[in-house]
Coordinates of C-alpha atoms and ligand atoms in Angstrom, one line a residue:
M26 CA 178.6 145.4 76.9
L27 CA 177.0 147.7 79.2
E28 CA 177.9 146.3 82.8
G29 CA 175.0 144.6 84.7
L30 CA 173.9 144.0 88.4
G31 CA 175.6 140.4 88.2
D32 CA 178.7 141.8 86.8
R33 CA 179.3 144.3 89.3
F34 CA 178.4 142.0 92.0
Q35 CA 181.1 139.6 90.7
R36 CA 183.8 142.5 90.7
E37 CA 182.7 144.1 94.1
S38 CA 182.6 140.7 95.9
K39 CA 186.1 139.8 95.0
Y40 CA 188.8 139.2 97.5
V41 CA 191.6 141.5 96.8
R42 CA 195.2 141.2 98.8
G43 CA 195.4 144.0 101.0
E44 CA 191.4 144.6 101.2
T45 CA 189.0 143.4 104.0
L46 CA 185.5 142.3 102.8
V47 CA 185.1 140.2 106.0
G48 CA 185.6 140.3 109.9
G49 CA 184.0 142.5 112.1
M50 CA 181.4 140.2 113.4
S51 CA 180.2 140.1 117.0
W52 CA 180.3 136.6 118.6
E53 CA 177.3 137.5 120.7
N54 CA 175.4 137.9 117.5
L55 CA 176.4 134.5 115.8
P56 CA 173.3 133.4 114.1
E57 CA 171.3 130.6 115.3
P58 CA 171.7 127.9 112.4
Y59 CA 168.2 126.2 112.7
K60 CA 164.9 127.7 112.3
F61 CA 162.0 126.2 114.4
Y62 CA 158.3 126.8 114.0
N63 CA 156.3 126.8 117.2
N64 CA 152.6 125.5 117.7
V65 CA 152.8 123.4 114.8
Q66 CA 152.0 119.6 114.1
I67 CA 155.3 117.7 114.0
V68 CA 155.6 114.7 111.6
T69 CA 158.2 112.0 113.2
L70 CA 160.5 110.7 110.2
P71 CA 162.0 107.1 110.5
E72 CA 165.5 107.0 111.1
P73 CA 167.5 107.9 108.1
K74 CA 168.9 104.3 107.5
K75 CA 170.8 103.2 104.3
L76 CA 168.4 101.9 102.0
S77 CA 170.6 101.0 98.9
E78 CA 173.6 99.2 98.2
M79 CA 174.4 101.4 94.9
S80 CA 178.1 102.6 95.1
L81 CA 179.0 106.1 94.5
D82 CA 180.5 105.3 91.1
E83 CA 177.1 103.9 90.2
A84 CA 175.1 106.7 91.4
L85 CA 177.6 109.4 89.6
R86 CA 177.0 107.3 86.4
K87 CA 173.3 107.2 86.7
R88 CA 172.5 110.5 88.3
E89 CA 170.6 112.4 85.5
S90 CA 167.8 115.1 85.4
I91 CA 164.4 113.2 85.1
R92 CA 161.4 115.2 84.4
E93 CA 158.5 112.5 84.2
Y94 CA 157.5 110.3 87.3
S95 CA 155.0 107.6 87.7
S96 CA 152.0 107.9 89.9
E97 CA 153.3 105.5 92.5
P98 CA 154.0 107.3 95.8
I99 CA 157.6 107.5 97.1
Q100 CA 157.8 105.9 100.8
L101 CA 158.3 107.8 104.0
D102 CA 161.7 106.3 104.8
Q103 CA 162.7 107.3 101.2
L104 CA 161.9 110.7 101.8
S105 CA 163.6 110.8 105.2
Y106 CA 167.0 109.3 103.7
I107 CA 166.8 111.9 101.1
L108 CA 166.5 114.8 103.7
W109 CA 168.9 113.8 105.7
A110 CA 171.4 113.0 102.9
A111 CA 170.9 116.4 101.3
N112 CA 171.4 118.5 104.4
G113 CA 171.2 116.6 107.7
I114 CA 173.2 116.2 110.6
R115 CA 176.2 113.5 110.1
N116 CA 178.3 114.5 113.2
R117 CA 177.7 115.9 116.5
E118 CA 180.9 117.6 118.4
A119 CA 180.8 119.3 121.7
N120 CA 179.2 122.6 120.9
Q121 CA 178.6 122.2 116.8
E122 CA 176.9 120.0 114.5
F123 CA 177.9 119.1 111.0
R124 CA 176.1 118.3 108.2
T125 CA 176.2 116.2 105.2
A126 CA 176.8 119.2 102.7
P127 CA 179.6 121.5 103.2
S128 CA 178.8 125.2 104.1
A129 CA 181.2 128.3 104.3
G130 CA 182.0 128.8 107.7
A131 CA 179.7 125.9 108.8
L132 CA 177.1 129.0 109.3
Y133 CA 174.2 126.7 107.3
P134 CA 172.2 129.7 105.7
I135 CA 169.8 126.9 104.0
E136 CA 166.3 125.9 104.8
T137 CA 164.4 123.1 103.5
Y138 CA 160.6 123.2 102.6
L139 CA 158.5 120.4 101.0
V140 CA 155.6 120.5 98.8
V141 CA 154.2 117.0 99.5
S142 CA 152.1 115.5 96.9
N143 CA 152.2 111.7 96.8
V144 CA 154.4 110.3 99.8
S145 CA 153.0 107.2 101.6
D146 CA 151.7 107.8 105.1
L147 CA 152.2 111.7 104.8
Y148 CA 149.3 114.1 104.4
P149 CA 149.8 116.5 101.0
G150 CA 150.9 119.8 101.9
I151 CA 153.7 122.3 102.9
Y152 CA 156.2 121.2 105.5
H153 CA 159.3 122.8 106.9
Y154 CA 162.4 120.1 107.6
S155 CA 163.8 120.7 111.0
V156 CA 167.4 119.7 110.4
R157 CA 168.2 119.5 114.2
K158 CA 165.5 117.1 115.3
H159 CA 165.3 115.4 111.9
E160 CA 161.3 115.9 111.8
L161 CA 158.8 117.8 109.7
E162 CA 157.0 121.0 110.9
T163 CA 153.8 121.0 108.9
L164 CA 152.8 124.5 107.8
K165 CA 149.9 123.8 105.7
K166 CA 147.6 120.8 104.8
G167 CA 145.9 120.3 101.4
N168 CA 147.3 119.8 97.7
F169 CA 149.5 122.7 96.6
T170 CA 150.5 121.0 93.3
K171 CA 148.7 123.7 91.3
E172 CA 150.5 126.6 93.0
I173 CA 153.7 125.0 92.9
V174 CA 153.6 124.4 88.9
R175 CA 152.5 128.0 88.7
A176 CA 155.2 129.3 90.6
G177 CA 157.7 126.7 88.9
M178 CA 156.6 128.6 85.3
G179 CA 154.3 125.7 84.6
Q180 CA 157.0 123.2 84.3
E181 CA 155.1 119.9 84.1
M182 CA 157.6 117.8 86.3
L183 CA 156.2 119.7 89.3
R184 CA 152.7 118.5 88.8
M185 CA 154.1 114.6 88.5
A186 CA 156.5 114.8 91.5
A187 CA 155.9 113.1 94.5
V188 CA 157.5 115.7 96.6
T189 CA 159.2 119.2 95.4
F190 CA 161.9 120.4 97.8
I191 CA 162.3 124.2 98.0
W192 CA 165.5 125.4 99.2
T193 CA 165.6 128.8 100.7
A194 CA 168.4 130.8 102.6
I195 CA 168.3 133.1 105.6
F196 CA 171.0 135.5 104.0
E197 CA 172.0 136.7 107.5
R198 CA 173.4 133.9 108.7
S199 CA 176.1 133.9 106.3
K200 CA 176.2 137.8 106.1
W201 CA 177.2 138.2 109.7
K202 CA 180.7 136.8 108.4
Y203 CA 181.2 137.4 104.9
R204 CA 179.0 140.3 104.2
Q205 CA 178.2 140.8 100.4
R206 CA 180.4 137.8 99.5
A207 CA 178.2 135.7 101.4
Y208 CA 175.9 135.6 98.3
R209 CA 178.5 133.6 96.5
Y210 CA 178.8 131.1 99.1
I211 CA 175.2 131.0 99.9
Y212 CA 174.4 129.7 96.3
L213 CA 177.4 127.2 96.3
D214 CA 176.0 125.8 99.6
A215 CA 172.6 125.3 97.8
G216 CA 174.4 123.6 94.8
H217 CA 176.1 121.0 97.3
I218 CA 172.8 120.2 99.3
A219 CA 171.1 119.8 95.7
Q220 CA 173.4 117.5 94.3
N221 CA 173.8 115.4 97.3
L222 CA 169.8 115.1 96.8
A223 CA 170.2 114.1 93.3
L224 CA 172.5 111.2 94.0
A225 CA 170.6 110.2 97.0
A226 CA 167.5 110.0 95.0
T227 CA 169.4 108.1 92.1
S228 CA 170.8 105.5 94.9
L229 CA 167.1 105.0 95.7
G230 CA 166.0 104.4 92.3
L231 CA 164.1 107.3 92.2
G232 CA 164.1 110.4 89.5
S233 CA 164.7 113.8 90.4
C234 CA 165.6 117.3 88.7
Q235 CA 166.9 120.5 89.8
I236 CA 165.1 123.7 89.1
G237 CA 166.3 127.3 88.9
A238 CA 163.6 128.8 86.6
L239 CA 160.9 129.8 89.2
Y240 CA 158.9 133.0 90.5
D241 CA 160.7 133.9 93.6
D242 CA 157.8 135.9 94.9
E243 CA 155.2 133.2 94.2
V244 CA 157.3 130.5 95.9
N245 CA 157.9 132.5 98.8
L246 CA 154.2 133.1 99.3
I247 CA 153.5 129.3 99.0
I248 CA 155.9 128.5 102.1
G249 CA 155.3 131.7 103.8
V250 CA 158.5 133.6 103.7
D251 CA 159.2 137.3 103.3
G252 CA 161.4 137.1 100.5
I253 CA 163.8 139.5 102.2
E254 CA 165.3 138.1 105.2
E255 CA 164.6 134.6 103.9
S256 CA 163.9 133.7 100.2
V257 CA 163.7 130.7 97.8
L258 CA 166.9 130.0 95.9
Y259 CA 166.6 126.7 94.1
M260 CA 164.0 123.7 94.1
S261 CA 164.4 119.9 93.3
T262 CA 161.7 117.5 92.4
V263 CA 161.8 113.6 93.3
G264 CA 159.4 110.9 92.0
Q265 CA 159.2 107.3 91.1
L266 CA 160.6 106.5 87.7
A267 CA 158.1 106.4 84.9
D268 CA 157.7 103.1 83.2
Ligands
LIG313 C1 171.2 125.6 88.4 C2 170.4 124.8 87.7 C3 169.2 125.0 87.4 C4 168.3 124.4 86.6 N1 167.1 124.6 86.2 C5 166.2 123.8 85.7 C6 164.8 124.1 85.4 O1 164.4 125.0 85.9 N2 164.1 123.3 84.6 C7 164.7 121.9 84.0 O2 163.9 121.4 83.2 N3 166.2 121.7 84.3 C8 166.8 122.6 85.2 N4 167.9 122.2 85.4 C9 168.5 120.9 85.0 C10 169.5 121.1 83.8 O3 168.7 121.3 82.6 C11 170.2 119.7 83.7 O4 171.0 119.5 84.7 C12 171.4 119.7 82.6 O5 170.5 119.7 81.2 C13 172.2 118.5 82.3 O6 171.5 117.1 82.4 P1 171.8 116.1 83.3 O7 171.1 116.7 84.7 O8 170.9 115.0 83.1 O9 173.2 115.7 83.7 C14 168.5 123.2 86.3 C15 170.3 122.6 86.5 C16 170.7 123.6 87.4 C17 172.3 122.8 87.9

């Protein structure tokens, strides 16, 4: 079979004994692992408190991709908990903060955006999650359900979801150290985060599904990222279980 781009990437980003793929990074240029928006309306989130007694064992047994949701809203404290569980800060040390999901080199290339459609006490719109402050930055107010369904290839679950999480990467954060191999790690980082979300949603009695089938440029346009320095990788829907 003809070698394609993916095959070449896999081959050329291999670590081979005696060859160096990483290194040479300058510590003065260590990328900042947080993105902040200035001059936007901030939404304070409730403390991400434990809201469920479900064991990890039960969450693992119950987790499944759920693509139908009821029209009942999810609560702001549930959204707050899921945001934290997916990729929030679990521990602060002297000069480093560590998150609920692992990240290669603790470089944290993944950013979180929300398309909010049906969350109690939260205006529908597009938001960015400030990991460091555990708050939401309002990017656009309004109902963007139609746009996200279209960008997600018409998948109906996007119409029913109370909230859609959009995971992007700021590639340079990871490429600074790992160069082209960084792409492997960036995709893996996003996977860990989405699994945290799925288990957290399950533990709260909510449904969720991961979405890889999306028109990248269209999703990027909705959240206002350039698709080069930063681009969407993945999405997750969350909503109340349908009866
Ligand atoms: C990387 C990835 C991309 C996915 N993309 C979609 C998608 O675009 N649409 C969809 O309905 N399900 C999607 N899924 C969900 C899978 O179809 C689902 O995980 C699989 O069928 C196994 O079922 P389970 O999650 O219920 O165990 C995706 C899952 C993964 C891990």
